[in-house]
C-alpha positions in Angstrom: -31.5 57.2 -48.8 -27.9 55.8 -47.7 -29.3 56.4 -44.0 -32.5 55.4 -45.2 -30.4 51.7 -46.0 -27.8 52.2 -42.6 -31.5 52.7 -40.9 -33.2 49.2 -42.5 -29.5 47.5 -41.7 -28.9 48.7 -38.2 -33.0 47.5 -37.8 -32.1 43.8 -39.2 -29.2 43.8 -37.1 -31.2 44.0 -34.3 -33.8 42.0 -34.8 -31.1 38.9 -35.4 -29.8 40.3 -32.0 -32.9 39.4 -30.4 -34.3 37.2 -32.3 -30.9 35.0 -31.5 -31.0 36.5 -27.3 -34.7 35.1 -27.6 -33.3 31.7 -28.8 -30.4 31.8 -26.7 -32.7 31.8 -23.5 -37.2 31.3 -25.0 -38.0 30.5 -21.4 -36.4 34.1 -20.0 -39.6 35.7 -19.4 -41.0 33.1 -18.3 -38.4 32.1 -15.3 -38.6 35.5 -14.1 -42.8 34.5 -13.9 -41.6 31.5 -12.5 -39.8 32.9 -9.1 -42.1 35.2 -8.5 -44.9 32.1 -8.2 -42.1 29.9 -6.2 -41.7 33.4 -4.0 -45.4 33.5 -3.4 -46.0 29.5 -2.6 -43.4 29.3 -0.4 -44.5 32.9 1.4 -48.1 31.3 1.5 -49.2 33.8 -0.7 -51.5 31.3 -1.9 -53.8 34.0 -4.3 -51.1 35.3 -6.5 -49.8 31.6 -6.4 -53.3 30.8 -8.7 -53.2 34.1 -10.6 -49.1 34.1 -11.7 -48.9 29.8 -11.4 -51.9 30.2 -14.6 -49.8 31.9 -17.2 -47.1 28.7 -17.1 -49.2 25.6 -18.1 -46.5 25.3 -21.2 -43.3 26.1 -19.3 -40.5 23.4 -18.9 -41.1 23.9 -14.6 -44.7 24.3 -13.8 -44.7 20.1 -12.8 -42.7 21.2 -10.1 -45.0 24.3 -8.7 -47.4 22.0 -8.7 -45.3 19.1 -7.2 -43.9 21.6 -4.8 -47.9 22.8 -3.5 -49.1 19.6 -3.7 -45.6 18.0 -1.0 -46.6 21.1 0.9 -50.5 19.8 1.8 -49.8 16.9 1.1 -52.4 16.2 3.9 -55.5 17.5 2.5 -54.8 15.9 -0.6 -56.6 12.9 -2.2 -54.8 9.9 -2.4 -56.9 10.0 -5.9 -55.1 13.1 -6.8 -51.5 11.4 -5.9 -52.0 9.0 -7.2 -52.5 10.6 -9.8 -49.7 13.2 -10.2 -47.1 10.6 -9.4 -49.1 8.9 -13.1 -48.8 12.1 -14.8 -45.4 12.4 -14.1 -44.1 8.4 -14.7 -40.7 8.4 -15.2 -40.0 11.6 -14.2 -38.1 12.6 -10.6 -40.4 14.3 -9.6 -42.7 11.2 -9.3 -40.6 9.7 -7.7 -40.3 12.7 -4.8 -43.7 13.0 -5.0 -43.8 8.2 -4.7 -41.2 8.9 -1.3 -43.5 12.3 -0.2 -46.9 10.0 0.8 -45.1 7.4 1.6 -44.4 9.7 4.8 -47.6 10.6 5.3 -49.4 7.7 4.1 -46.9 5.9 7.9 -47.5 8.7 10.0 -51.6 8.4 8.7 -51.7 3.8 9.7 -52.9 3.6 6.1 -50.7 0.3 5.9 -52.9 -1.0 3.0 -52.3 1.7 0.4 -48.9 2.0 1.3 -48.0 -0.9 0.3 -49.6 -0.5 -2.4 -48.2 2.8 -3.4 -44.6 1.4 -2.3 -41.1 1.1 -4.2 -38.2 -1.1 -3.7 -34.6 1.2 -2.9 -36.5 3.4 -0.4 -34.6 5.4 2.4 -34.4 3.0 5.5 -37.0 4.3 7.1 -39.4 3.9 4.3 -38.1 0.1 4.4 -39.1 -0.1 8.1 -42.4 1.4 7.6 -42.8 -1.1 5.1 -42.3 -4.2 7.0 -44.4 -2.4 9.9 -46.9 -2.5 7.4 -46.4 -6.1 6.5 -47.1 -6.5 10.1 -50.5 -5.1 10.5 -51.0 -6.2 7.6 -50.7 -10.0 7.7 -48.8 -9.8 4.6 -45.7 -11.8 6.3 -44.4 -13.4 3.2 -39.8 -12.6 3.6 -40.3 -10.1 5.8 -38.1 -12.2 9.3 -35.1 -12.6 6.0 -36.0 -8.4 5.2 -36.1 -7.4 8.6 -32.8 -9.2 9.5 -31.0 -7.8 6.4 -31.6 -4.4 8.6 -31.0 -5.5 11.7 -27.4 -7.8 11.6 -25.5 -4.2 11.4 -23.1 -3.0 13.4 -24.9 0.5 14.5 -28.7 1.5 15.9 -30.5 1.6 13.4 -33.6 4.4 13.0 -36.5 4.2 15.3 -39.2 3.3 13.3 -37.6 0.0 12.7 -38.4 -1.1 16.5 -41.1 -2.5 16.0 -40.5 -4.7 13.3 -37.1 -6.1 15.7 -39.9 -6.2 18.3 -41.4 -8.2 15.9 -38.4 -10.7 15.1 -37.3 -11.1 19.1 -41.5 -12.4 20.1 -41.2 -14.8 17.1 -38.2 -15.9 18.9 -35.7 -15.4 15.2 -33.1 -13.5 17.0 -30.9 -16.5 18.7 -28.2 -16.2 20.6 -25.7 -17.0 17.7 -27.0 -14.1 15.8 -27.5 -11.8 19.2 -23.3 -12.8 19.2 -23.2 -11.4 16.3 -24.8 -8.4 15.7 -22.4 -7.5 19.3 -18.8 -8.4 17.4 -20.2 -6.1 14.5 -21.1 -3.4 16.9 -18.4 -4.0 18.9 -15.4 -3.7 15.8 -17.3 -0.1 14.3 -17.3 1.1 17.6 -20.1 0.9 19.2 -20.2 -0.7 22.3 -23.2 0.4 23.7 -25.1 -1.0 21.6 -23.6 -4.3 22.2 -24.0 -4.0 25.6 -28.1 -3.3 25.0 -28.5 -6.1 23.0 -25.9 -8.3 25.7 -29.5 -8.2 27.4 -31.1 -11.2 25.7 -27.6 -13.4 26.5 -27.2 -15.1 30.3 -25.1 -13.8 33.3 -21.5 -14.8 31.7 -22.0 -14.1 28.7 -23.4 -10.4 29.6 -19.9 -9.6 31.5 -17.9 -10.7 29.0 -19.5 -8.2 26.4 -19.5 -5.4 29.3 -15.6 -6.7 29.2 -15.3 -6.4 26.2 -16.6 -2.8 25.8 -14.5 -1.7 28.5 -11.3 -2.7 26.7 -11.9 -0.4 23.6 -10.9 3.4 26.0 -8.5 0.6 28.7 -7.6 -2.2 26.3 -3.8 -2.3 28.9 -6.1 -2.6 31.5 -7.9 -5.2 30.2 -6.1 -6.8 29.9 -5.1 -7.4 33.1 -8.3 -8.9 33.8 -9.0 -12.0 35.4 -11.8 -12.9 33.3 -9.1 -13.7 30.5 -6.6 -15.9 32.4 -8.8 -19.0 31.2 -7.9 -19.6 27.3 -11.2 -19.6 26.2 -13.5 -18.4 23.1 -14.2 -15.2 24.8 -11.5 -15.4 26.4 -9.4 -15.2 23.3 -11.6 -12.7 21.5 -11.0 -9.7 23.3 -7.6 -10.4 23.9 -6.8 -10.2 20.5 -9.3 -6.8 20.2 -7.5 -5.7 23.2 -4.3 -5.7 21.5 -5.6 -4.1 18.4 -7.0 -1.2 20.6 -3.2 -0.6 22.2 -2.0 -0.8 18.2 -3.7 1.9 17.3 -1.9 3.9 18.7 1.6 2.1 20.6 2.8 -0.2 18.1 5.6 -0.9 20.7 3.0 -1.8 23.9 1.1 -3.7 20.9 4.2 -5.9 20.1 5.7 -6.2 23.6 2.1 -7.5 25.0 2.1 -9.6 22.5 5.3 -11.6 22.9 3.9 -12.1 26.4 0.3 -13.4 25.6 0.5 -14.4 22.6 2.5 -18.2 24.5 -0.3 -18.6 27.1 -3.6 -19.6 24.4 -4.5 -21.4 22.0 -4.9 -19.0 18.3 -5.0 -19.5 15.5 -2.7 -19.0 12.6 -6.2 -17.3 10.9 -5.9 -15.1 14.1 -2.7 -14.9 14.7 -1.6 -13.6 11.1 -4.8 -11.4 11.5 -3.4 -9.1 14.6 0.0 -9.5 13.4 -0.5 -8.3 10.1 -2.7 -5.2 12.2 -0.4 -4.8 14.1 2.5 -4.2 11.1 -0.1 -1.7 9.9 -0.5 -0.1 12.4 3.1 1.0 12.8 3.7 2.0 9.6 0.9 4.8 10.1 2.7 5.7 13.2 6.0 5.6 11.4 7.2 3.0 13.4 11.5 2.7 12.6 11.1 -0.9 12.6 7.4 -1.0 10.6 8.5 -2.8 7.1 10.3 -5.5 9.0 7.2 -6.4 11.1 5.4 -6.1 7.8 8.0 -8.3 6.3 7.2 -11.0 9.3 4.1 -11.2 9.0 2.7 -14.5 6.9 2.0 -15.7 4.1 -1.9 -16.8 4.7 -2.7 -13.3 6.4 -1.0 -11.2 3.3 -3.4 -9.5 1.3 -3.2 -6.2 -1.5 -3.0 -3.7 2.0 -0.2 -5.7 3.0 1.8 -5.6 -0.2 1.3 -2.2 -0.7 2.1 -0.8 2.8 6.3 -3.0 2.3 6.8 -1.3 -0.4 5.2 2.4 1.0 8.1 1.8 4.2 10.4 -0.1 1.9 10.3 3.6 0.2 10.5 5.4 3.1 13.6 4.2 4.4 15.2 4.0 0.9 16.0 -0.1 0.6 15.3 -0.1 -2.7 16.2 -4.0 -3.3 13.4 -4.5 -1.1 11.2 -2.4 -2.8 12.2 -4.6 -6.3 11.1 -7.6 -4.7 8.0 -5.9 -2.7 6.8 -4.6 -6.6 7.5 -8.0 -8.2 5.0 -9.9 -5.6 1.8 -7.5 -6.4 -0.9 -9.3 -8.4 -1.1 -8.5 -12.2 -4.6 -5.4 -11.5 -2.0 -3.7 -9.3 1.0 -3.7 -11.0 -0.4 -1.7 -13.5 -0.7 1.0 -10.7 1.8 4.6 -11.7 2.5 4.7 -8.0 4.1 1.0 -7.8 5.2 1.6 -11.9 7.3 5.1 -10.0 8.5 3.6 -7.5 9.9 0.1 -8.5 11.4 2.6 -12.0 12.6 4.8 -9.2 14.2 1.2 -7.1 15.3 -0.5 -10.2 17.6 2.7 -10.5 18.5 2.7 -7.4 20.5 -0.3 -7.6 22.2 -0.2 -10.9 19.2 -1.5 -13.0 19.6 1.4 -15.4 18.4 0.6 -18.7 15.7 -1.3 -17.5 14.7 1.7 -15.2 14.6 4.1 -18.1 12.5 2.2 -20.1 9.5 2.2 -17.3 10.5 5.7 -16.8 9.7 7.0 -20.0 6.8 4.4 -20.2 5.1 7.0 -17.2 5.8 9.7 -18.3 3.6 9.7 -21.2 1.0 9.5 -17.8 -0.8 12.4 -17.3 -0.8 12.4 -13.4 1.6 13.4 -10.6 3.7 9.7 -11.1 3.3 10.3 -14.5 4.6 14.2 -14.0 7.9 12.7 -11.2 8.7 10.5 -14.5 9.3 13.1 -16.5 10.4 15.2 -14.4 12.8 12.0 -13.2 13.5 12.3 -17.3 14.0 15.7 -18.4 10.5 16.2 -20.3 8.3 18.4 -21.0 4.6 16.7 -19.4 2.6 14.9 -21.7 -0.9 16.5 -21.5 -2.2 14.1 -23.7 -5.6 16.6 -24.5 -8.7 15.4 -27.0 -11.4 17.2 -26.4 -14.8 15.1 -27.0 -16.3 14.0 -30.4 -20.2 14.5 -31.2 -22.8 14.8 -33.6 -24.0 18.6 -32.6 -27.5 16.6 -34.2 -26.8 14.2 -31.1 -25.7 17.0 -28.4 -29.2 19.7 -30.8 -31.9 16.0 -29.2 -30.0 15.5 -26.6 -30.8 19.4 -25.2 -34.5 19.1 -25.7 -35.5 16.4 -24.1 -37.4 17.5 -21.3 -35.8 15.7 -18.1 -32.1 18.0 -20.0 -34.5 21.0 -20.1 -35.7 21.0 -16.6 -32.0 20.7 -15.0 -31.2 24.0 -17.0 -34.6 25.3 -16.7 -33.2 25.2 -12.7 -30.0 25.2 -13.1 -30.8 29.6 -14.3 -33.0 30.0 -11.4 -30.3 29.2 -8.9 -32.2 26.4 -7.7 -28.9 24.6 -7.6 -31.0 21.8 -4.9 -33.3 20.4 -7.1 -31.1 21.4 -10.7 -28.6 19.1 -9.3 -31.3 16.2 -8.5 -33.2 16.8 -11.9 -29.5 16.2 -13.6 -28.7 12.6 -11.1 -32.2 11.4 -12.3 -32.0 12.7 -16.5 -27.9 10.8 -16.4 -28.9 7.8 -14.8 -28.8 5.3 -17.2 -27.7 7.1 -19.8 -24.9 5.3 -21.7 -21.2 5.8 -22.0 -21.3 8.0 -24.7 -24.3 9.8 -24.3 -23.5 10.5 -21.0 -19.8 12.6 -22.6 -22.7 14.7 -24.7 -24.6 15.1 -21.4 -20.9 16.4 -20.1 -20.4 18.3 -23.1 -23.4 20.0 -22.8 -22.8 21.0 -19.2 -20.0 23.1 -19.7 -21.9 24.9 -23.2 -24.2 26.1 -19.9 -20.9 27.0 -17.1 -22.2 24.5 -14.8 -18.7 23.5 -14.3 -19.6 21.0 -11.5 -21.8 18.4 -13.1 -19.8 18.4 -16.7 -16.5 17.7 -14.7 -18.7 14.3 -12.8 -20.9 13.6 -15.7 -17.0 12.6 -17.6 -16.1 11.3 -15.0 -18.4 8.8 -14.9 -17.8 7.8 -18.3 -13.9 6.9 -17.8 -13.1 9.7 -20.1 -10.8 11.5 -18.6 -9.3 13.0 -22.1 -10.5 16.5 -22.5 -8.6 19.2 -20.1 -10.3 21.9 -21.4 -13.3 20.9 -19.8 -12.4 18.4 -17.1 -10.6 22.0 -15.9 -12.3 24.7 -15.9 -10.5 28.5 -16.5 -14.2 30.5 -15.2 -12.7 33.3 -13.1 -10.0 33.4 -14.6 -9.3 37.2 -13.9 -10.7 37.3 -10.3 -7.6 34.7 -9.6 -5.1 35.9 -11.2 -5.5 39.5 -8.9 -6.4 37.7 -6.2 -3.5 35.2 -6.6 -0.8 37.9 -6.9 -2.1 39.9 -4.4 -1.5 37.3 -1.7 1.5 36.8 -3.9 0.1 32.5 -5.0 0.8 30.4 -7.8 -2.5 31.3 -10.1 -2.4 27.3 -10.9 -2.4 26.8 -6.6 -6.0 28.2 -6.3 -7.2 27.0 -9.6 -5.7 23.7 -8.2 -7.5 24.2 -5.0 -11.0 25.1 -6.4 -11.2 21.4 -8.9 -10.3 19.7 -5.5 -12.1 20.9 -3.1 -15.6 22.0 -5.1 -15.3 21.0 -9.3 -16.0 24.8 -9.5 -19.9 24.3 -7.0 -20.3 28.1 -6.0 -22.7 26.8 -4.0 -21.3 23.3 -2.7 -21.3 22.9 1.0 -19.9 19.9 2.7 -21.3 17.1 5.6 -19.0 19.6 7.7 -20.4 23.0 6.7 -17.4 24.0 4.2 -18.7 26.7 1.8 -17.9 27.3 -1.9 -15.4 27.3 -4.4 -12.4 26.5 -1.6 -14.8 25.2 0.2 -14.1 27.3 3.3 -15.7 26.4 7.0 -17.5 30.0 9.0 -15.4 30.2 11.3 -12.1 30.1 8.8 -13.7 32.0 6.6 -14.6 34.0 9.7 -11.5 34.4 11.4 -8.9 35.3 7.8 -11.7 37.4 6.9 -11.0 39.2 9.9 -7.6 38.9 9.9 -7.5 40.8 6.6 -9.5 43.1 6.5 -11.8 41.4 3.8 -16.0 42.3 4.9 -17.8 39.7 5.4 -21.6 40.5 7.2 -22.7 37.2 7.1 -20.8 33.7 6.2 -23.1 32.8 3.3 -21.6 35.1 1.4 -18.9 32.3 1.8 -21.0 31.5 -1.5 -20.3 34.2 -3.4 -17.4 33.1 -5.8 -15.2 36.7 -5.5 -15.3 36.5 -1.5 -14.8 32.5 -1.3 -11.9 33.8 -3.5 -10.3 36.5 -1.8 -10.8 34.6 1.6 -9.7 31.3 0.6 -6.3 32.5 -1.1 -5.7 34.3 2.0 -6.2 31.8 4.0 -4.3 29.2 1.5 -1.7 32.1 1.9 -1.8 31.8 5.8 -1.2 27.8 5.5 1.8 28.5 3.0 3.1 30.8 5.3 3.1 28.3 8.0 5.0 25.5 6.8 7.6 27.6 4.9 5.9 28.4 1.6 6.2 24.4 1.3 3.1 23.4 -1.4 3.1 19.8 0.1 2.6 20.2 3.5 0.2 23.5 3.4 -1.9 21.2 1.1 -1.7 18.4 4.0 -2.6 20.6 6.3 -5.8 23.1 4.2 -6.9 18.2 3.1 -5.5 17.0 7.2 -4.9 19.4 9.6 -1.8 21.3 11.6 -1.8 18.5 13.7 -1.9 15.3 11.8 0.4 17.0 9.9 3.5 17.6 12.9 2.5 14.2 13.6 3.6 12.5 10.6 6.6 14.7 10.2 9.9 13.5 10.2 11.5 13.8 13.6 14.8 14.3 13.5 15.9 14.1 9.3 14.3 15.3 6.4 13.6 13.4 4.3 12.5 13.7 0.4 9.0 14.7 -0.2 8.4 12.3 -3.3 8.7 9.2 -0.3 7.5 11.2 2.3 4.0 11.8 0.5 4.2 8.4 0.1 4.0 7.8 3.7 0.9 9.0 4.1 -1.3 7.1 6.1 -4.5 8.7 5.2 -5.2 7.7 1.6 -7.6 11.0 1.3 -4.7 13.3 2.2 -2.1 11.8 0.5 -4.2 11.5 -3.1 -5.1 15.0 -2.0 -1.7 16.5 -2.4 -1.2 14.6 -5.8 -3.4 16.0 -6.5 -3.2 19.7 -6.1 0.7 19.5 -7.8 -0.9 17.7 -10.8 -4.1 19.7 -11.2 -1.1 23.2 -11.4 0.9 21.9 -14.1 -2.7 21.0 -15.7 -3.9 24.5 -15.3 -0.3 25.6 -16.0 -1.4 24.3 -18.8 -4.8 25.5 -19.3 -4.0 28.9 -18.5 -1.1 29.1 -22.0 2.3 29.4 -21.0 4.7 26.8 -19.3 3.3 24.2 -17.3 6.2 24.6 -13.4 7.7 20.5 -13.1 6.2 19.8 -9.5 9.5 18.8 -8.6 10.6 22.4 -7.5 7.2 22.7 -6.0 8.4 19.7 -3.5 11.7 20.3 -1.3 12.8 18.0 1.4 9.9 17.8 4.6 12.3 18.9 7.9 11.3 17.9 11.6 8.2 20.6 12.6 10.9 23.1 14.7 11.9 24.3 10.9 7.9 25.2 10.5 6.5 28.6 11.6 2.7 26.6 12.2 5.3 23.9 15.2 6.9 26.6 16.9 7.3 26.9 20.2 
């Protein structure tokens, strides 16, 4: 009898487990069938595709099969059937995507009447120009000129299919000499001198000569300043002179100021022109770490002072240790600028350095409550533990269940589970685009429960709620990270910080530059590093595999660390911006406190990167339930480049 009861209990437990598994993944069987149908469609096995897809009409991703099938044969599908598909799935991402594909097809066919009927706003530039072509072809020219000028009046060449539209503007005498000069200026200042010369064909021979000289000034600014054309004080000459001096200042601030001091008295430059150029020269000097940069920034006329100039006045004063100037400059910030944690930190430091200890401690104590790089530095100054302030997102389970049950979220989840990541991200972006703040938080919680960390991180960021550290700082791959980090004598928190900053835990991330996977390795870097450390890598596509990416990424990170004497600050800068840039930024002859060196990194992206890596390391210490290492311990003084292996001769 006991055996029978045991069997019954065991059977009930097994059935409950199976039922639980089924309810947690109710579409598992359909998903397998769906992927078979998807494979058959891609391999042009249409008979197999039809047979398999017939069984999936109730599956949430069946519309995607319809979409892919129809889009792949769009030339052979009637307009009525395409329109019916768009109407059937109106409001879904595949409806918008099908509309876009249809518009391209209609443009290729020259069916402009249907194109204009189907067209909706917010399309890519190519389709915008096709729309204007359609208006020209059908004589529907209302609003055409204004829309076309918006596309024409930019500083770069547009796509080829805009040419007929721009020809229309030219043929109808819309492009005036004044408009030509506007676009030429845009092209020059956006680094497209060849476009400027092309546009100048519509000007007189005399004006074309000015544009050609302006083009030459881009690469030969010093020589251009000696041109005979510039001897006469006319507007074109002044404009090219200002541009040439600005180009010189980009690489040689001393020479720029020398040339400017010689030229300025000979021409009638306006106060605005003078102020703008002197501001830009002073900023260039700052980015070159010129010893007179702060002096030149302070000398810029008040009328030319803006937020960037105020920022670099503080940075250069910090760099040279002019603490009274730091106090003065932080007082000159706008109310919004003054709330920024970075300026609060440097003001507190300057107050302390100038003997205003009580006010400094008061400012540091308030800042130390912030959970970021400068907040942690303030806590280090006070010798206080870090305040993480973790506040998990509160939500109503019924509301979360309702959100998860919406068709768009079901489709996104299924695409994610099917590892069709690009389509999954497109679906996700579509369904969250108009969500309220509260629903964005719910969506982030949902993505986190699905282990879709990058969507959770990016979605909660859109809600501007940064308090749920468990959601924002995942600890996936814990076993691999600990083991690999230990093997390369790296802090696990460092590896996690790089993964979090580089990819937000998106294992199939690919940057515009081609960097791959969790730690964003360039294929060449991956191959070379794998070979050097005897890590098998038969194909760079394997860099998308988390364990392989973490192994090779950690090996590369260790290489970079060794090049900089295990200095995390410099290794982070090199990982982000490249060793050649870091070499230019290092002090020439004396060491520099790391905090002050970081403040002078000229690239916002790299400066933010360094600061985030350090802050994320502290947060990951907390996430791994270990004492947070004060970030100041990772910040030894920065030495001249000869001190580092990376720059040994």
